[in-house]
CSV table of C-alpha atoms and ligand atoms in Angstrom, one decimal:
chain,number,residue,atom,x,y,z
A,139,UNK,CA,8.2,-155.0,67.9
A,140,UNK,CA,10.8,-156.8,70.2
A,141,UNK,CA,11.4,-159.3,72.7
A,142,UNK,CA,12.0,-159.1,76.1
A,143,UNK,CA,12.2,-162.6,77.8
A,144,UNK,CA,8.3,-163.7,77.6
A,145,UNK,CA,6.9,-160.9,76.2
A,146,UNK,CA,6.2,-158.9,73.1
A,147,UNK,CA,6.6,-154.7,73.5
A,148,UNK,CA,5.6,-152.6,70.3
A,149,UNK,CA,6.6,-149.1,69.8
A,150,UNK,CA,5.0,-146.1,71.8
A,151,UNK,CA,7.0,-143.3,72.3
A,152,UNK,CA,10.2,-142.6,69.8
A,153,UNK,CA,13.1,-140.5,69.9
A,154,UNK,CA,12.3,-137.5,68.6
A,155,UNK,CA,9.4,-136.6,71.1
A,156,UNK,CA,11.4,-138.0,74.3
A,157,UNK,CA,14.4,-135.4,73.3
A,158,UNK,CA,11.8,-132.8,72.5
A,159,UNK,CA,10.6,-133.9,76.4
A,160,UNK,CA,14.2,-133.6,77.8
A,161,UNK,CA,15.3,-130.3,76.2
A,162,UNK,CA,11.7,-128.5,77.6
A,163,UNK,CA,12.6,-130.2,80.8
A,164,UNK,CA,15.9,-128.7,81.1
A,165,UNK,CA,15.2,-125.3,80.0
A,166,UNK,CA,12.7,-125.1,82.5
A,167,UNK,CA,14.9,-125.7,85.3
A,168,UNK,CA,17.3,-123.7,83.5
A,169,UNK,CA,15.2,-120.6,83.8
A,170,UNK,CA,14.0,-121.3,87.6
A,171,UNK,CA,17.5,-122.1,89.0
A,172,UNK,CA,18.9,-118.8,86.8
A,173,UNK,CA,22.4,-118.3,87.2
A,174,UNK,CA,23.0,-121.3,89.6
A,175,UNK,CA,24.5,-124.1,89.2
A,176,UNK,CA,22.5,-127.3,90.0
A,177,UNK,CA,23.5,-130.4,91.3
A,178,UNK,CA,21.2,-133.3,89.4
A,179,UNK,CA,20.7,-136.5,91.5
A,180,UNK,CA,20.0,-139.1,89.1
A,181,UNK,CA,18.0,-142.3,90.2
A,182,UNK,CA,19.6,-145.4,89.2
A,183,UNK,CA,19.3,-147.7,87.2
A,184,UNK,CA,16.4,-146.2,84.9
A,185,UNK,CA,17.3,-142.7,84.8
A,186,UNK,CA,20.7,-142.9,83.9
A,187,UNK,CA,19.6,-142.0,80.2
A,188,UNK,CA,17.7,-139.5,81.0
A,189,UNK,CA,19.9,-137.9,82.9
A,190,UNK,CA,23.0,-138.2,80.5
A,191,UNK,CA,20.9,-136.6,77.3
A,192,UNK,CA,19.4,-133.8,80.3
A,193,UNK,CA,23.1,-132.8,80.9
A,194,UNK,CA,23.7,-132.6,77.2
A,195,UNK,CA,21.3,-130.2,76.3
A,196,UNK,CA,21.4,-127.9,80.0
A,197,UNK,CA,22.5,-124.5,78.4
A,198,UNK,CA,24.6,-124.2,81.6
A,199,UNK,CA,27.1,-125.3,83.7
A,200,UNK,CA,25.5,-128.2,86.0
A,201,UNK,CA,26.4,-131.1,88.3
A,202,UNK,CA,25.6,-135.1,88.3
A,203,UNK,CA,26.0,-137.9,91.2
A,204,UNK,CA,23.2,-140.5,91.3
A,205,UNK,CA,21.7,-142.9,94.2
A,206,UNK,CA,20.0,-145.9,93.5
A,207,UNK,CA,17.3,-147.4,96.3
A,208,UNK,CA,18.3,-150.9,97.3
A,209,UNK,CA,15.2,-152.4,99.2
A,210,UNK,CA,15.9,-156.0,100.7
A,211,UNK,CA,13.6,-157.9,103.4
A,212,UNK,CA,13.9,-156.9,106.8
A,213,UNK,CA,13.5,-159.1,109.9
A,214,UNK,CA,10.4,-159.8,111.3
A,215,UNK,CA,7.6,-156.6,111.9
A,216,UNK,CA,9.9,-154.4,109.7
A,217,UNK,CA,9.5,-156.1,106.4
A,218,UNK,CA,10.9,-154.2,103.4
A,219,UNK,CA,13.8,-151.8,104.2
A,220,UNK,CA,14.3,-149.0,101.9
A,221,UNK,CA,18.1,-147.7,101.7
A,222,UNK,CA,19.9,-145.2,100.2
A,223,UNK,CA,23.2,-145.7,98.5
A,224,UNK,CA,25.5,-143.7,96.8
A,225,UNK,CA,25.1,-140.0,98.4
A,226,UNK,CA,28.6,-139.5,99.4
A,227,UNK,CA,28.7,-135.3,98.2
A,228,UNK,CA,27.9,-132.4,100.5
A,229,UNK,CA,25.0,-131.0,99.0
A,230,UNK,CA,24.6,-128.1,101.7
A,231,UNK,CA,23.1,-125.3,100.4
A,232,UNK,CA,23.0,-126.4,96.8
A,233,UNK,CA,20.5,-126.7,94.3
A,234,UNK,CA,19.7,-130.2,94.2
A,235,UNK,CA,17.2,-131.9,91.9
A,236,UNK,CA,16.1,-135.0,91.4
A,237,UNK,CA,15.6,-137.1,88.4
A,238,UNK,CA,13.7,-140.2,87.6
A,239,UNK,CA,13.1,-142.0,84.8
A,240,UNK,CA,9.7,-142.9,85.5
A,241,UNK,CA,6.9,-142.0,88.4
A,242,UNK,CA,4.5,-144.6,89.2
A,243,UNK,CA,3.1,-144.6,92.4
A,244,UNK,CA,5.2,-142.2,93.8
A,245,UNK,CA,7.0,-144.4,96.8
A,246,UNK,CA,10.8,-144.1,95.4
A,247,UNK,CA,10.2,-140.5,94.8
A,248,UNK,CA,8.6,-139.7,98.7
A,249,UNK,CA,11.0,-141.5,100.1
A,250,UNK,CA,14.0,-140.2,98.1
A,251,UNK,CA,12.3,-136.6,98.9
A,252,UNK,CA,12.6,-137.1,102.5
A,253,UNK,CA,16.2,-138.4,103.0
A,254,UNK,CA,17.6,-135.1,100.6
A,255,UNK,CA,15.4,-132.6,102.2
A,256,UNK,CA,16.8,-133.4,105.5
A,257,UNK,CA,20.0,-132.8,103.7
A,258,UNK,CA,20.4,-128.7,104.3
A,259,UNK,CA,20.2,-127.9,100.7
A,260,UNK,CA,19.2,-125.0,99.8
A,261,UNK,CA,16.5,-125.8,97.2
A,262,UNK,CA,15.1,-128.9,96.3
A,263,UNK,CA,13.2,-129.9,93.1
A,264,UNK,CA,12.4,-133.3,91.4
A,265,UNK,CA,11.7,-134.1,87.8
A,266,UNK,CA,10.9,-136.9,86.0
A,267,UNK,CA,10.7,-137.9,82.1
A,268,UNK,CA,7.5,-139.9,82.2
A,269,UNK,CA,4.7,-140.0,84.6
A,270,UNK,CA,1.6,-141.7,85.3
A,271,UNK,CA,-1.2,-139.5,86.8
A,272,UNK,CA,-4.1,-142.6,86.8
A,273,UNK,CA,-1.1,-144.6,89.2
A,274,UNK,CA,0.3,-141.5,91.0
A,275,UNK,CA,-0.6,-142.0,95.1
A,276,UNK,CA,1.1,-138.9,96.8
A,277,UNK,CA,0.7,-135.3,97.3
A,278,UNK,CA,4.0,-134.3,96.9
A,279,UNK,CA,4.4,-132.1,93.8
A,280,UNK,CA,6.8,-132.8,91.0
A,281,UNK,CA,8.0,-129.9,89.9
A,282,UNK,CA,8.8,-130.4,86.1
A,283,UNK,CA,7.3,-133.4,84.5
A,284,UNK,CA,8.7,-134.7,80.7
A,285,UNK,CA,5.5,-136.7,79.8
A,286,UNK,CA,2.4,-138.0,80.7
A,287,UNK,CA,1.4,-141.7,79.9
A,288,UNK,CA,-1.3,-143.4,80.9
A,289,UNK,CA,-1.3,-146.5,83.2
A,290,UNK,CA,1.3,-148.7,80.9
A,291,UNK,CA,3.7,-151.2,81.1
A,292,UNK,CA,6.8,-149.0,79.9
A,293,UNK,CA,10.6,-150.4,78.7
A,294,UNK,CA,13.1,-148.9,76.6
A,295,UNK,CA,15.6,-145.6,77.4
A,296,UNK,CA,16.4,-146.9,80.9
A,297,UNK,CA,13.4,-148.8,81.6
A,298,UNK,CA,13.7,-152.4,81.6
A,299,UNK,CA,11.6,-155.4,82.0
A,300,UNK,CA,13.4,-157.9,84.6
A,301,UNK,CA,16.7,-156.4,83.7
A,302,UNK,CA,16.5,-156.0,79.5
A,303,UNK,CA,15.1,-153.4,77.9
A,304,UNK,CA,17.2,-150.3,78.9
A,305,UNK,CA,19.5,-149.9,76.2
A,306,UNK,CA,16.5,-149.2,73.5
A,307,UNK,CA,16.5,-145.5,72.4
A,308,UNK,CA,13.1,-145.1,72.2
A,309,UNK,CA,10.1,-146.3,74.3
A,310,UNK,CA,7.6,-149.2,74.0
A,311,UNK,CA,4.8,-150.3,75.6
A,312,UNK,CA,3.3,-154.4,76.5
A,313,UNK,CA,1.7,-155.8,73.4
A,314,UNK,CA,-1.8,-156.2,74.2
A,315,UNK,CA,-3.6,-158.7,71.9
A,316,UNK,CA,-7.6,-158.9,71.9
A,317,UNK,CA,-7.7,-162.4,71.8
A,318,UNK,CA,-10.7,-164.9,72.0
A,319,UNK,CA,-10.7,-167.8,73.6
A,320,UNK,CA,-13.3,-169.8,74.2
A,321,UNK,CA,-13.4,-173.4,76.1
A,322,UNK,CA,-16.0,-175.5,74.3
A,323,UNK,CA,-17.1,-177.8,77.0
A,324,UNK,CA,-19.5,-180.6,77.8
A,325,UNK,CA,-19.6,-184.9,77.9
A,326,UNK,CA,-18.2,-187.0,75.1
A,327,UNK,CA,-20.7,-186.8,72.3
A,328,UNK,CA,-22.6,-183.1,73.4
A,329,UNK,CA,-21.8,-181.9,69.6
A,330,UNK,CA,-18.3,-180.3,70.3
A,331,UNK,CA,-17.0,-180.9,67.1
A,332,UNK,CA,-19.4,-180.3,65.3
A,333,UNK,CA,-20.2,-176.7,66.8
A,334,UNK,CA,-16.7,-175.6,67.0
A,335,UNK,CA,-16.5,-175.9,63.4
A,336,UNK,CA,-19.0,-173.0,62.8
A,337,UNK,CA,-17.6,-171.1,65.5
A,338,UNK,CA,-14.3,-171.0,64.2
A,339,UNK,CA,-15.8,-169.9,61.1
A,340,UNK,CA,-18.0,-167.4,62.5
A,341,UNK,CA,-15.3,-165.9,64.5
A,342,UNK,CA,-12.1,-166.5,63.0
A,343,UNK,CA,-10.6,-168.5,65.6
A,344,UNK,CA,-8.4,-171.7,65.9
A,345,UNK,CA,-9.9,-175.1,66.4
A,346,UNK,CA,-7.4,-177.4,68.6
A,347,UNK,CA,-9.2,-180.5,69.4
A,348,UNK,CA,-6.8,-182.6,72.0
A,349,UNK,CA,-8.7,-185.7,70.7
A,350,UNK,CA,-8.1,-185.2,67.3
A,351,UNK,CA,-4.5,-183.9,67.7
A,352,UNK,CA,-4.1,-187.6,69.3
A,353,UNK,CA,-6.2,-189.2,67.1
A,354,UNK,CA,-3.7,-188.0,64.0
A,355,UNK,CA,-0.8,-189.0,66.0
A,356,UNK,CA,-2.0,-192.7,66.7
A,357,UNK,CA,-2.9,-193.0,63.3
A,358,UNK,CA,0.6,-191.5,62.2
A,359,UNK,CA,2.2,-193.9,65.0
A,360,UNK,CA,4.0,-190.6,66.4
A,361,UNK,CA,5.9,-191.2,69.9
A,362,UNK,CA,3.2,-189.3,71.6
A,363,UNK,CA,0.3,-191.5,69.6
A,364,UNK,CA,2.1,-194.4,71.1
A,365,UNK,CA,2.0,-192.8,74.7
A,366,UNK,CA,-1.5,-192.1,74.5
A,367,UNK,CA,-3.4,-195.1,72.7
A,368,UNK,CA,-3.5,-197.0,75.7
A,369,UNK,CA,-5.1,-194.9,77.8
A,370,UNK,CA,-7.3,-193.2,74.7
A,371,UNK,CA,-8.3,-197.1,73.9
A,372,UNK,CA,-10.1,-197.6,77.6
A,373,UNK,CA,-11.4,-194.3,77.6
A,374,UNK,CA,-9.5,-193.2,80.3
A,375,UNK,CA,-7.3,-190.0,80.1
A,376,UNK,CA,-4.1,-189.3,78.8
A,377,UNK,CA,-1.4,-188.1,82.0
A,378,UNK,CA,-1.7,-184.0,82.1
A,379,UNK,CA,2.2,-183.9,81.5
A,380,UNK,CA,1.5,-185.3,77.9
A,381,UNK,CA,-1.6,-183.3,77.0
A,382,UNK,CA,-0.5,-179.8,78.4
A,383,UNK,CA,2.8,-180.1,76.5
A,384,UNK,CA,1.0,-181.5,73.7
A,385,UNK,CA,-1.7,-178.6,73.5
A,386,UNK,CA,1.1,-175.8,74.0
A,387,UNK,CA,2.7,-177.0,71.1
A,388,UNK,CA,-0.1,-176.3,69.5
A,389,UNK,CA,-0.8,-172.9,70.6
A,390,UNK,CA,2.8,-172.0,69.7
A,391,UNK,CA,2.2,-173.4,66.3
A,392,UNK,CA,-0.9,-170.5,65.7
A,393,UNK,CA,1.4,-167.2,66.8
A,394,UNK,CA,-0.7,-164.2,66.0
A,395,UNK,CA,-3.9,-166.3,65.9
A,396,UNK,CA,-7.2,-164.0,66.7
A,397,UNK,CA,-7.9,-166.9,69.6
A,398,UNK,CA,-8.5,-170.6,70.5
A,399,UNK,CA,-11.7,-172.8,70.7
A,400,UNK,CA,-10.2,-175.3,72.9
A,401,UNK,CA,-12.2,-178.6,72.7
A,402,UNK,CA,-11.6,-181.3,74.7
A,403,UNK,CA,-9.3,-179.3,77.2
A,404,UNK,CA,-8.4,-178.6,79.8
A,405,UNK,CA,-10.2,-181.7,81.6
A,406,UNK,CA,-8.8,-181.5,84.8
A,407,UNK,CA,-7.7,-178.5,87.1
A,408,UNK,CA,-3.8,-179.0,86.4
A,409,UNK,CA,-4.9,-178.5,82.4
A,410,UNK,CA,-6.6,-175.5,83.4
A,411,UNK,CA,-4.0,-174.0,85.4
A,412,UNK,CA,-1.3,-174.5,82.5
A,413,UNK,CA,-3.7,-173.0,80.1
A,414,UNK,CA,-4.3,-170.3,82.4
A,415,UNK,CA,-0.5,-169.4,82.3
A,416,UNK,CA,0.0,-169.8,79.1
A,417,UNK,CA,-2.6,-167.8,77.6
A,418,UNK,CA,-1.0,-164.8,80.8
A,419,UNK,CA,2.8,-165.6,79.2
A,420,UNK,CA,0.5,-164.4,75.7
A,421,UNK,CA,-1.2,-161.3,77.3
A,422,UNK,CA,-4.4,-162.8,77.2
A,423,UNK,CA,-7.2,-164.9,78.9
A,424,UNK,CA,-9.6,-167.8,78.5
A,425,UNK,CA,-12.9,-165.3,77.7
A,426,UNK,CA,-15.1,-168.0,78.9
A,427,UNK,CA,-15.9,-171.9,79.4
A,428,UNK,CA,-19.1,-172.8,76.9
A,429,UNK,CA,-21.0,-175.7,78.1
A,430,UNK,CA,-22.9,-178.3,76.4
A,431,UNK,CA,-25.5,-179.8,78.7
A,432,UNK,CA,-26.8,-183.1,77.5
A,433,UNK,CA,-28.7,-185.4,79.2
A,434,UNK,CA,-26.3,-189.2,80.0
A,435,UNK,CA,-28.6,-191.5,78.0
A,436,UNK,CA,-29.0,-189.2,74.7
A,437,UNK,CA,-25.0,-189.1,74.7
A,438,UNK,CA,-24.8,-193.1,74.5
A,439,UNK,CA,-27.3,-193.1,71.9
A,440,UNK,CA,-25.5,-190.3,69.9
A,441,UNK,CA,-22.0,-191.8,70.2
A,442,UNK,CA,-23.0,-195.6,69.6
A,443,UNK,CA,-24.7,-194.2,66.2
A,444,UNK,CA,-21.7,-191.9,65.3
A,445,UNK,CA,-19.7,-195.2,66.5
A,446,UNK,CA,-20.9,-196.8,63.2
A,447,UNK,CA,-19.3,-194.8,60.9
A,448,UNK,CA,-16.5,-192.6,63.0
A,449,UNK,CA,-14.2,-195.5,63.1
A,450,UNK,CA,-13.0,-194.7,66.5
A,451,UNK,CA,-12.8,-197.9,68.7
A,452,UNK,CA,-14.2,-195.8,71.4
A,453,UNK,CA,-17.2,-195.1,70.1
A,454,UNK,CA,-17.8,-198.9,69.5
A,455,UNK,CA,-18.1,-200.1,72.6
A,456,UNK,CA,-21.0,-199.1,74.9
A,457,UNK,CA,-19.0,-199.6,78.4
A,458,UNK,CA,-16.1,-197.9,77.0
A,459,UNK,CA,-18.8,-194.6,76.2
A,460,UNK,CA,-20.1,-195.1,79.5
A,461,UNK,CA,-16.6,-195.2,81.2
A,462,UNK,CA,-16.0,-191.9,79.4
A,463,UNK,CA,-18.6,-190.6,80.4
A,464,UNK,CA,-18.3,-190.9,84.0
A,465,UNK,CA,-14.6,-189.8,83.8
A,466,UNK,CA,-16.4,-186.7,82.7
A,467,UNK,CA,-18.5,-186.5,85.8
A,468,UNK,CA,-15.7,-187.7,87.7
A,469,UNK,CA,-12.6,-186.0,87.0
A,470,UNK,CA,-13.9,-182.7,84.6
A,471,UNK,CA,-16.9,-181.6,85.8
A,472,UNK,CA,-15.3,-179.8,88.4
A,473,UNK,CA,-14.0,-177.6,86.2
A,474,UNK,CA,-17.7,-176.0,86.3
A,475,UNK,CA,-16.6,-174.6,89.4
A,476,UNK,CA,-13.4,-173.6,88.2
A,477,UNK,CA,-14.9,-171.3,85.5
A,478,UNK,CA,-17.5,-170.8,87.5
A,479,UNK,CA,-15.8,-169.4,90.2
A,480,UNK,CA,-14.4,-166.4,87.7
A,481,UNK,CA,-17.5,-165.9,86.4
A,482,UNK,CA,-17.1,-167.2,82.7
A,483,UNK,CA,-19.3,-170.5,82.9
A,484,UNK,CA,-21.8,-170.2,80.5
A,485,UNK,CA,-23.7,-173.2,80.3
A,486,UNK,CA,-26.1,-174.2,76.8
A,487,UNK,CA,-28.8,-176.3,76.1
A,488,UNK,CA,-27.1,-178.9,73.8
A,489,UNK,CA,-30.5,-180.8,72.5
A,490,UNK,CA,-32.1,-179.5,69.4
A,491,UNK,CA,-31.4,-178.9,65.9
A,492,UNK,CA,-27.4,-178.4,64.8
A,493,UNK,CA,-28.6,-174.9,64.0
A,494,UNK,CA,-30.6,-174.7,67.0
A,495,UNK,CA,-27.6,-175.0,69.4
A,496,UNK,CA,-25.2,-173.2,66.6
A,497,UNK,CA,-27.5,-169.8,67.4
A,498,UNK,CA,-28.0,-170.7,71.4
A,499,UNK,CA,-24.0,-170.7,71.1
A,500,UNK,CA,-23.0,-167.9,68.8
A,501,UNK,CA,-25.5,-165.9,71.5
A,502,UNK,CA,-23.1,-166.5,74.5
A,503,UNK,CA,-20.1,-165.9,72.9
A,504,UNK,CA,-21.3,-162.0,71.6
A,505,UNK,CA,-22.1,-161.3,74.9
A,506,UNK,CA,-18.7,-162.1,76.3
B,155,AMP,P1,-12.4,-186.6,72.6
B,155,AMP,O1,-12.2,-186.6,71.1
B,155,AMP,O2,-12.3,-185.1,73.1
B,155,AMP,O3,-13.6,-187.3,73.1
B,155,AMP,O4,-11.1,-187.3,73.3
B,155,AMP,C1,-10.9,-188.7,73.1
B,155,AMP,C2,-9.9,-189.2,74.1
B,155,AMP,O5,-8.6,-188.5,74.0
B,155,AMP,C3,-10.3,-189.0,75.5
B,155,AMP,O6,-11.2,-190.0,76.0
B,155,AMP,C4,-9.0,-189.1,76.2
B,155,AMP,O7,-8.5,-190.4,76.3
B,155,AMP,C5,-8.1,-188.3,75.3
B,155,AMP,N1,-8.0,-186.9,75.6
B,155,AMP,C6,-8.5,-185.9,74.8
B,155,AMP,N2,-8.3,-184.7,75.4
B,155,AMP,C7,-7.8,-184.9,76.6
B,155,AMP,C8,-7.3,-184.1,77.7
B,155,AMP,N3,-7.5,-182.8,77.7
B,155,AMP,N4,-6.8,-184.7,78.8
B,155,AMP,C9,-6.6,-186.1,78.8
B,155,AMP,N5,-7.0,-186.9,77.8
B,155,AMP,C10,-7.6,-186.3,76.7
């Protein structure tokens, strides 16, 4: 597994089969351009590997120059200019073929095709080491192709992921991980709690609860206890600048976790947009927002009653529930539409037995 700035990359293609690739590449073009003496055109920066170990094993006598394609912004109606640097030989009436690293969509390769064929050469053929049909746009023909990949994000012998990467001798591919995470949503007193502790059970994932994770750190008299109590006390929120960097702490704490129940965040659209990019940074996704839906009046009752023996100054107080309450409606409920939008709000009936709700739950989250 490595590293590469943000993300993780786990092996997929190793040595042995890219040289196996590279030596049936070049004996094919050995045995089409016969006695002749090809000039290679490699495409910098990816293919300067390929190229190299290509030359090494040609069983005869052969040429290199490489180009690379700079593209930089154009003015106005022209937008991105394609240019070609670094043809400076005469390549009339030579053999010339091109080699790439990698063929995606085909756009380098179409446009790199036109400029040589224009060129007077006598015969030109393009290869490339890896290639991805599913992504491949054009009709132009490559004439020898290494190997065939499907639709992957690809670093390693040339190929690099915002500049690192290249030097690795073999290939990897973007660590996918089949994460679950799940928002657990609803009012103050909906049963949050006490459903995401089956459902973390039931499907092995991690509980962060940004009210308990303050809770501990008031009770501890942390810095960030101390910057929250105040607002925690009133029932108001805490600013998203201390809960986001609070709950990514705690994600990074869980590396290689199966997925999240997040309950009690995000609560406002900022928390949802950091969540969103941190779970992209990790490859993965919020799977869907679950929803408690309890009626206003049954919340007081349940909170004032777990108020007698939860200890927690804001379940005491019956305006400070109700104040909570409507900073649900107000500020949080709008992250509904949020989910909604995406199509993973999934709302549940949150009256009825523990088990009741438990089942109603676990049903929404198998479907996802
Ligand atoms: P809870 O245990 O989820 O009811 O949270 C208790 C209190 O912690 C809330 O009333 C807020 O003051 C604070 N809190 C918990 N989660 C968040 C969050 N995501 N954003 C802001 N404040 C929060």
């Amino acid at each position: 597994m490595i590293q590469l700035h943000d993300k993780t990359f786990v092996p997929f293609i190793n040595e042995k089969t890219i040289s196996a690739a590279i030596k049936k590449l070049a004996n094919q073009i050995a045995s089409d351009l016969n006695d002749e003496v090809p000039v290679f055109i490699g495409v910098l920066n990816g293919a300067f590997m390929v190229v190299s170990d290509l030359m090494k094993v040609y069983p005869r006598n052969c040429e290199v120059s490489f180009v690379k394609m700079a593209s930089y912004e154009g003015t106005g109606s022209t937008g991105k200019v394609q240019e070609l640097i670094g043809i400076n030989e005469n390549l009339r009436g030579r053999q010339v073929v091109l080699v790439e690293d990698i063929v995606d969509t085909g756009n380098t390769l179409e446009v790199l095709y036109e400029i040589f064929s224009k060129q007077d050469v006598k015969s030109l053929k393009t290869a490339t080491l890896f290639f991805k049909p599913e992504a491949y746009k054009k009709s132009l023909k490559i004439d020898y192709i290494g190997i065939e990949i499907p639709n992957k994000f690809i670093v390693g012998y040339g190929l690099d992921y915002d500049g690192l990467g290249r030097n690795f001798p073999e290939v990897y591919q973007l660590k996918t991980q089949q994460m679950t995470n799940i928002i657990l949503f609803g009012p103050p007193g909906a049963g949050k709690g006490t459903q995401a502790e089956f459902l973390k059970d039931t499907y092995n994932l991690v509980h962060i609860s940004t009210g308990d994770v303050f809770r501990y750190n008031i009770k501890n008299e942390t810095e960030l206890g101390l910057s929250a109590k105040s607002y925690i006390d009133k029932g108001q929120l805490v600013p998203d600048e201390v809960t986001i960097n609070m709950l990514k702490a705690e994600v990074e704490k869980n590396e290689g976790a199966n997925g999240f129940i997040f309950d009690g965040f995000p609560r406002t659209e900022a928390q949802a947009k950091a969540l969103d990019k941190l779970l992209s940074s990790k490859n993965t996704q919020v799977n869907g927002m679950v929803a408690l839906e309890v009626d206003d009046e049954v919340l007081v009752k349940r909170l004032l009653e777990r108020g007698k023996t939860s200890g927690r100054p804001d379940d005491a107080d019956e305006s400070i529930i109700r104040n909570r309450i409507k900073v649900y409606y107000d500020e949080t409920a709008i992250l509904k539409d949020y989910y909604q939008k995406q199509d993973k709000y999934f709302g549940v009936n949150g009256v009825g037995s523990i088990e009741e709700i438990t089942e109603r739950l676990n049903n929404v989250i198998d479907a996802l």
